[in-house]
Coordinates of C-alpha atoms in Angstrom, one line a residue:
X1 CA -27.0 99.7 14.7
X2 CA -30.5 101.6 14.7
X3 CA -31.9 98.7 16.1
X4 CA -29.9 98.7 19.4
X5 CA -31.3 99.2 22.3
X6 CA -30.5 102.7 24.3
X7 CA -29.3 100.5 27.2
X8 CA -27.1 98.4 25.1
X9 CA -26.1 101.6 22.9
X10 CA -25.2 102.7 26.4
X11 CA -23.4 100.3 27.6
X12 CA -21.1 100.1 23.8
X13 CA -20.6 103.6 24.5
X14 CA -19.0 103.2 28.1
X15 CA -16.7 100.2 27.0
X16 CA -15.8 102.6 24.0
X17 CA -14.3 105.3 26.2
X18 CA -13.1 103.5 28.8
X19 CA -11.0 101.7 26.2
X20 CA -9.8 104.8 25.0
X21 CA -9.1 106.2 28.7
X22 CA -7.1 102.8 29.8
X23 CA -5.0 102.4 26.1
X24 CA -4.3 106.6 26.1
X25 CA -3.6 106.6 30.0
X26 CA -1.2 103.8 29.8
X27 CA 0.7 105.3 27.0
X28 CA 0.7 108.9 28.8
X29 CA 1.5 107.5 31.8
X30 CA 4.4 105.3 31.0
X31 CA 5.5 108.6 28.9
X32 CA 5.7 110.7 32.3
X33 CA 6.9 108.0 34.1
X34 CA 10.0 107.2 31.6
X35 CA 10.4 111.1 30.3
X36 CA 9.4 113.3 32.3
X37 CA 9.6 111.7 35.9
X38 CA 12.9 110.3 35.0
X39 CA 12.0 106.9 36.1
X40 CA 14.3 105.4 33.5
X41 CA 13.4 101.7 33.6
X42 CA 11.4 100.3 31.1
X43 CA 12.0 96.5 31.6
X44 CA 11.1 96.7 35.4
X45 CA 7.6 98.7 34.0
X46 CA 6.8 96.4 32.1
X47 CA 7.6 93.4 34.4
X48 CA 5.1 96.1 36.8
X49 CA 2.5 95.9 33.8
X50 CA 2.7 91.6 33.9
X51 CA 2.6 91.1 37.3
X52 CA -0.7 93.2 37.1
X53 CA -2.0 91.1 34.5
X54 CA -1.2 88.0 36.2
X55 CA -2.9 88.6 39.5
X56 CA -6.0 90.5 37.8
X57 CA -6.8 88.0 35.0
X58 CA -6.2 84.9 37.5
X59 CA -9.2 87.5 39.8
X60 CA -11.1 88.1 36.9
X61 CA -11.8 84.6 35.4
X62 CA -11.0 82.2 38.4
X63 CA -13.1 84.0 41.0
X64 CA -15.1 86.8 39.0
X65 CA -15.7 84.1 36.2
X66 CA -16.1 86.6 33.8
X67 CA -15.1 83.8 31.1
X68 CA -14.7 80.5 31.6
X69 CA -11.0 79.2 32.6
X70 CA -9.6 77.3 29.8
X71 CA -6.6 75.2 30.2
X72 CA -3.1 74.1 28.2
X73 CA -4.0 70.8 26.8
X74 CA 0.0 69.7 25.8
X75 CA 3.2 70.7 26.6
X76 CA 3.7 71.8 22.9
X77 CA 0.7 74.5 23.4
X78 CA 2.5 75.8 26.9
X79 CA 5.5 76.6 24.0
X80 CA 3.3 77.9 21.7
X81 CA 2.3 80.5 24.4
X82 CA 5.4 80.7 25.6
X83 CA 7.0 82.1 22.5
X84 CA 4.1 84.6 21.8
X85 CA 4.6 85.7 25.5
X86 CA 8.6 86.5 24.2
X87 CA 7.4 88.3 21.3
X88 CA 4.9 90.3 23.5
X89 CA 7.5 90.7 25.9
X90 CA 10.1 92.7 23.2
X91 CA 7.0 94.6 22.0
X92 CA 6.1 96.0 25.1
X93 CA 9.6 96.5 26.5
X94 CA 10.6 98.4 22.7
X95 CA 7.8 100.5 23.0
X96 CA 8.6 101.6 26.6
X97 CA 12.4 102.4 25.9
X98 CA 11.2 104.2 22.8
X99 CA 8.8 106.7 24.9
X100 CA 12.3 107.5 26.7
X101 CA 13.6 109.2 23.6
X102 CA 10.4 109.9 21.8
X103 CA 7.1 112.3 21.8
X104 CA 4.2 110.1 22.2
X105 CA 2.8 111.7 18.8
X106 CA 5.6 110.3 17.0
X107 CA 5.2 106.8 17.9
X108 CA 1.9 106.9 17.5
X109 CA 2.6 107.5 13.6
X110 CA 5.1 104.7 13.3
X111 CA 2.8 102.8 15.4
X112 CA 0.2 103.4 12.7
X113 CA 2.0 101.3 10.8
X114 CA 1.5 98.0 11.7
X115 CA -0.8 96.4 9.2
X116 CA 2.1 96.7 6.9
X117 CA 4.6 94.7 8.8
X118 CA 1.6 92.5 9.6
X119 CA 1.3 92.2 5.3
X120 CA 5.1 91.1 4.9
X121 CA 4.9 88.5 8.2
X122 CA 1.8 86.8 6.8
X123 CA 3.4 86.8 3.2
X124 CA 6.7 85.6 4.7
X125 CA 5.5 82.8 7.3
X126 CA 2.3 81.7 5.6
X127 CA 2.6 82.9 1.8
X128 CA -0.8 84.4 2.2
X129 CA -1.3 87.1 -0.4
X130 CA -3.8 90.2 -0.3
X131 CA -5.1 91.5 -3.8
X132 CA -2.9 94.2 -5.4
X133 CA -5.1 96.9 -4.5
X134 CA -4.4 96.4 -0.5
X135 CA -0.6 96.2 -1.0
X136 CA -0.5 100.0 -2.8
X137 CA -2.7 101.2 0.1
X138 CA 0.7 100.1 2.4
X139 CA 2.3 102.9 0.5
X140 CA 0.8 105.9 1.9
X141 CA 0.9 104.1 5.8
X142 CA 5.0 104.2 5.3
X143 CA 5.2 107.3 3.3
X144 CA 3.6 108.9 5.6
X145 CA 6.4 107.7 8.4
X146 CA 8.9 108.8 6.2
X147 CA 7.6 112.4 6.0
X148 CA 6.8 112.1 9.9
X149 CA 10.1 111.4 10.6
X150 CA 11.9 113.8 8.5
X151 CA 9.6 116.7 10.0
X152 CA 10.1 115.5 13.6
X153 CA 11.7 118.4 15.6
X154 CA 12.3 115.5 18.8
X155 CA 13.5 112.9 16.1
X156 CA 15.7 110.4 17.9
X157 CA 17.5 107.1 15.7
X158 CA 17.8 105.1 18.6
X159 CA 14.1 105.7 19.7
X160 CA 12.5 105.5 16.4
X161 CA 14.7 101.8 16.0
X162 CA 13.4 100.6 19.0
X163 CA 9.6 101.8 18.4
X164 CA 10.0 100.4 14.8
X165 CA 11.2 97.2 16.3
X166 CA 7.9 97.0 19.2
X167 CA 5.5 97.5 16.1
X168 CA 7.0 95.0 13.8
X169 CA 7.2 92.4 17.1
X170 CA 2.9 93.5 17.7
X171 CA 2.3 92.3 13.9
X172 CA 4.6 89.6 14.4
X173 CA 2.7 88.4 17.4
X174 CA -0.8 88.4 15.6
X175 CA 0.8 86.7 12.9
X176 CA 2.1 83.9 15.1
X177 CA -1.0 84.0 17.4
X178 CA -2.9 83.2 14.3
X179 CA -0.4 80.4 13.5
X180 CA 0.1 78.2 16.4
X181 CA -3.4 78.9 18.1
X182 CA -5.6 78.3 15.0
X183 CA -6.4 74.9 16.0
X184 CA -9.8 74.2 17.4
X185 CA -8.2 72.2 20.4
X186 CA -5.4 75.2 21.2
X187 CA -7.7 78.2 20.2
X188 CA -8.0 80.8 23.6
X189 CA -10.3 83.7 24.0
X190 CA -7.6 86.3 24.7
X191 CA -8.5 86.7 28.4
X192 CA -7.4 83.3 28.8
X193 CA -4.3 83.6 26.5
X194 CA -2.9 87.1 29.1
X195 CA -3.8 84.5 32.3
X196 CA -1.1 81.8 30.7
X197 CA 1.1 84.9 29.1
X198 CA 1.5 87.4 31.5
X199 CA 3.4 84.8 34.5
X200 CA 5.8 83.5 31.5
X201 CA 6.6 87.3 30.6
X202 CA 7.6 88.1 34.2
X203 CA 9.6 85.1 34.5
X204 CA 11.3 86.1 31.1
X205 CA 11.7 89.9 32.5
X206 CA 12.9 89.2 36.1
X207 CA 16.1 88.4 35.0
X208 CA 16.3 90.9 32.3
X209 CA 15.5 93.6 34.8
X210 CA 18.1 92.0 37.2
X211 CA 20.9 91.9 34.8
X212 CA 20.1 95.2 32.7
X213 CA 18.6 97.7 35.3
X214 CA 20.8 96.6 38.1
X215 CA 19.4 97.5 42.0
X216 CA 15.7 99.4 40.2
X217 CA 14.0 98.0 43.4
X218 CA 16.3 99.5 46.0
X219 CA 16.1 103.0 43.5
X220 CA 12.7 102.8 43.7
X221 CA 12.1 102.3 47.6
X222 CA 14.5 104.9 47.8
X223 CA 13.1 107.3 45.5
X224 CA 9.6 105.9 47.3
X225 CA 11.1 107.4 50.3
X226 CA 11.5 110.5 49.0
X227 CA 8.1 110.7 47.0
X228 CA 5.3 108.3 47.9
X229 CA 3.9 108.9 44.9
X230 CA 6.1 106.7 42.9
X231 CA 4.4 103.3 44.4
X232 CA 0.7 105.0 43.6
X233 CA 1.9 106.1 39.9
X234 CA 3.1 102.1 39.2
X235 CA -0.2 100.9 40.6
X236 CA -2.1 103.1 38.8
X237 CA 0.0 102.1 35.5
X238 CA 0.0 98.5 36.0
X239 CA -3.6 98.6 36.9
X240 CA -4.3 100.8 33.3
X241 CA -2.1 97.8 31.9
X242 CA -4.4 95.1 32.7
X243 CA -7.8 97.3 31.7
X244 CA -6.1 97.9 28.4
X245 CA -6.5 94.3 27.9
X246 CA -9.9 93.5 29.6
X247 CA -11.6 96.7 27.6
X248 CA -9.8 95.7 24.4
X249 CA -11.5 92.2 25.1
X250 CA -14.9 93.1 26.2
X251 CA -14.5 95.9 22.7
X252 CA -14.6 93.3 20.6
X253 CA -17.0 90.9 21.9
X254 CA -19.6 93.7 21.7
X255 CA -18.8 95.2 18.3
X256 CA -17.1 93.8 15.6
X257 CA -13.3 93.5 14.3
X258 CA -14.0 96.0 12.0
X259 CA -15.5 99.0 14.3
X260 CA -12.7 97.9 16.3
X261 CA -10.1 98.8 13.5
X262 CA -11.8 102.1 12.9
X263 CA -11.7 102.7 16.6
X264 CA -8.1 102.0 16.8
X265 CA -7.3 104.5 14.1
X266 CA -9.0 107.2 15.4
X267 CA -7.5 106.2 19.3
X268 CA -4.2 106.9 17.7
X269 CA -5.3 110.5 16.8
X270 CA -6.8 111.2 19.8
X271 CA -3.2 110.1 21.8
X272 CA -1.6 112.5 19.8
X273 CA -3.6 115.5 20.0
X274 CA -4.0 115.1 24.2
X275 CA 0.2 114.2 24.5
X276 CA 0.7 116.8 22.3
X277 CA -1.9 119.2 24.9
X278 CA -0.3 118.0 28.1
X279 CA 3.8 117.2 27.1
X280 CA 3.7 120.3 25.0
X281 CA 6.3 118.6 22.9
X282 CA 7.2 120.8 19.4
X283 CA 5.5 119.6 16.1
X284 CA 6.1 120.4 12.7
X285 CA 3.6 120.8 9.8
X286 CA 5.7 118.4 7.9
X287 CA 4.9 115.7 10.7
X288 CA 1.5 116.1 11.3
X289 CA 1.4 115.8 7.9
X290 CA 3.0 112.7 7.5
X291 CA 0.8 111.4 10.4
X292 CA -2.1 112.6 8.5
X293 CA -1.0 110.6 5.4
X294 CA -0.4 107.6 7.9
X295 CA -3.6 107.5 9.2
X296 CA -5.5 107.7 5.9
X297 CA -3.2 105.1 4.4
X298 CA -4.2 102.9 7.2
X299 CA -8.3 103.7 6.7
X300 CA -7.5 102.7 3.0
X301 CA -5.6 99.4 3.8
X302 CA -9.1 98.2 6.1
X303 CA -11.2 99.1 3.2
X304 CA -9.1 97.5 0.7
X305 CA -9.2 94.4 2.8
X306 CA -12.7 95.0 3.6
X307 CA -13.5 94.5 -0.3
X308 CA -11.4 91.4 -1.2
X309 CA -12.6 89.5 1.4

């Protein structure tokens, strides 16, 4: 690292925090949106966050060519995305009917614990082990939850099922990702992977949003009418969608999976000290030390694998 160049150590720098700013803003922004706002759709956001992706990875790598295009080879691959844009789909969609009922510090610690769902989906669909030592270092990550939830003033069972359900289908997805797109033939940078994903998750929400948040584009022009700023805030969002997934990208290309893994631990903290600043929602010693136990859990579980690799 002390060998980079100040341009380059620069330029590491900017992609950093502008990851940070996109995946925080997002997550702040749907929060308002769906909490505070009262815009009470979350399949319809997310369908917003898709289309985004669509039209601004189609801009980014057909006319921007900021990686080359990369096509589906058979019609077996086009499933293989297709059922990773599903999952993805309930991931996304949990999340955002979780930050109805839920401070955005509290699903940050449940989020936190993803590597251990990630642990029992590899054991389960690939009967890979880790060594001994990176299983205990699960127990801390879910402890932790445990103590989190029991010490959450806002705690809602409904919201903390759904976000439990959008982190288990994350670690499911990079489980199946690494499944059915290990093949040299079928493997896609993941640019190329959100250009094929993103149309197939708005054709799978449209009707979902049709059937389950009946007339949410004739609410919305009307509560456009009202407020203008409705149409800017879901620009904005679905904009911040799409740059969570071009910085997260661009992150690691210029720095490894590892910094990336500390980064993400650390990103987590940060959402929950800013939503925590801006919602003003009540926290409890109890859950902040549960988070706390989370997070260190998690730093121990990337060492752990770190070692028996």
């Amino acid at each position: 690292m002390s060998a980079m160049k100040p341009s380059s150590r620069f330029f590491t720098i900017s992609l950093v925090t502008s990851w940070y700013a996109s995946n925080i803003g997002v997550l702040l922004l749907n929060k308002y949106l769906l909490s505070n706002y009262g815009f009470k759709y979350p399949i319809f956001l997310t369908m917003c966050h898709m289309t985004a992706c669509s039209l601004l990875s189609y801009i980014a790598i057909a006319w921007m060519k900021m990686v080359p295009m990369q096509t589906i080879k058979s019609r077996v691959q086009f499933f293989k995305i297709s059922a990773l844009s599903a999952i993805f789909c309930a991931s996304v969609v949990s999340g955002n009917v979780s930050l109805r009922y839920l401070p955005v510090s509290f699903t940050q610690a449940i989020g936190a614990t993803t590597p251990f769902f990630t642990a029992i989906f590899a054991y389960l669909m690939t009967f890979k082990r880790e060594a001994w030592l990176t299983y205990i270092t699960l127990i801390p990550v879910v402890t932790g939850v445990v103590i989190a939830s029991g010490g959450e003033p806002s705690f809602h069972l409904f919201g903390f099922i759904m976000c439990l359900g959008a982190t288990a289908a994350r670690a499911l997805k990079s489980v199946v990702q690494g499944i059915l797109l290990s093949s040299e033939g079928e493997r896609l940078n993941s640019m190329n992977l959100l250009l094929y994903m993103a149309p197939i998750a708005v054709v799978l929400l449209l009707p979902a949003t049709l059937y389950m948040e009946e007339n949410v584009v004739g609410i919305t022009v009307a509560l456009a009418r009202d407020d203008i700023n409705i149409i800017w805030l879901l620009l904005f969002n679905s904009v911040l969608a799409y740059c969570v997934n071009l910085t997260n990208f661009l992150v690691t290309k210029h720095t490894s999976a590892l910094t990336l893994q500390v980064l993400g631990n650390a990103k987590g903290a940060v959402a929950v000290v800013i939503s925590i600043l801006i919602f003003r929602n009540p926290v409890s010693v109890t859950g902040m030390l549960g988070y706390s136990l989370t997070v260190f859990g998690v730093i121990l579980y990337s060492e752990a694998k770190k070692r028996s690799k």
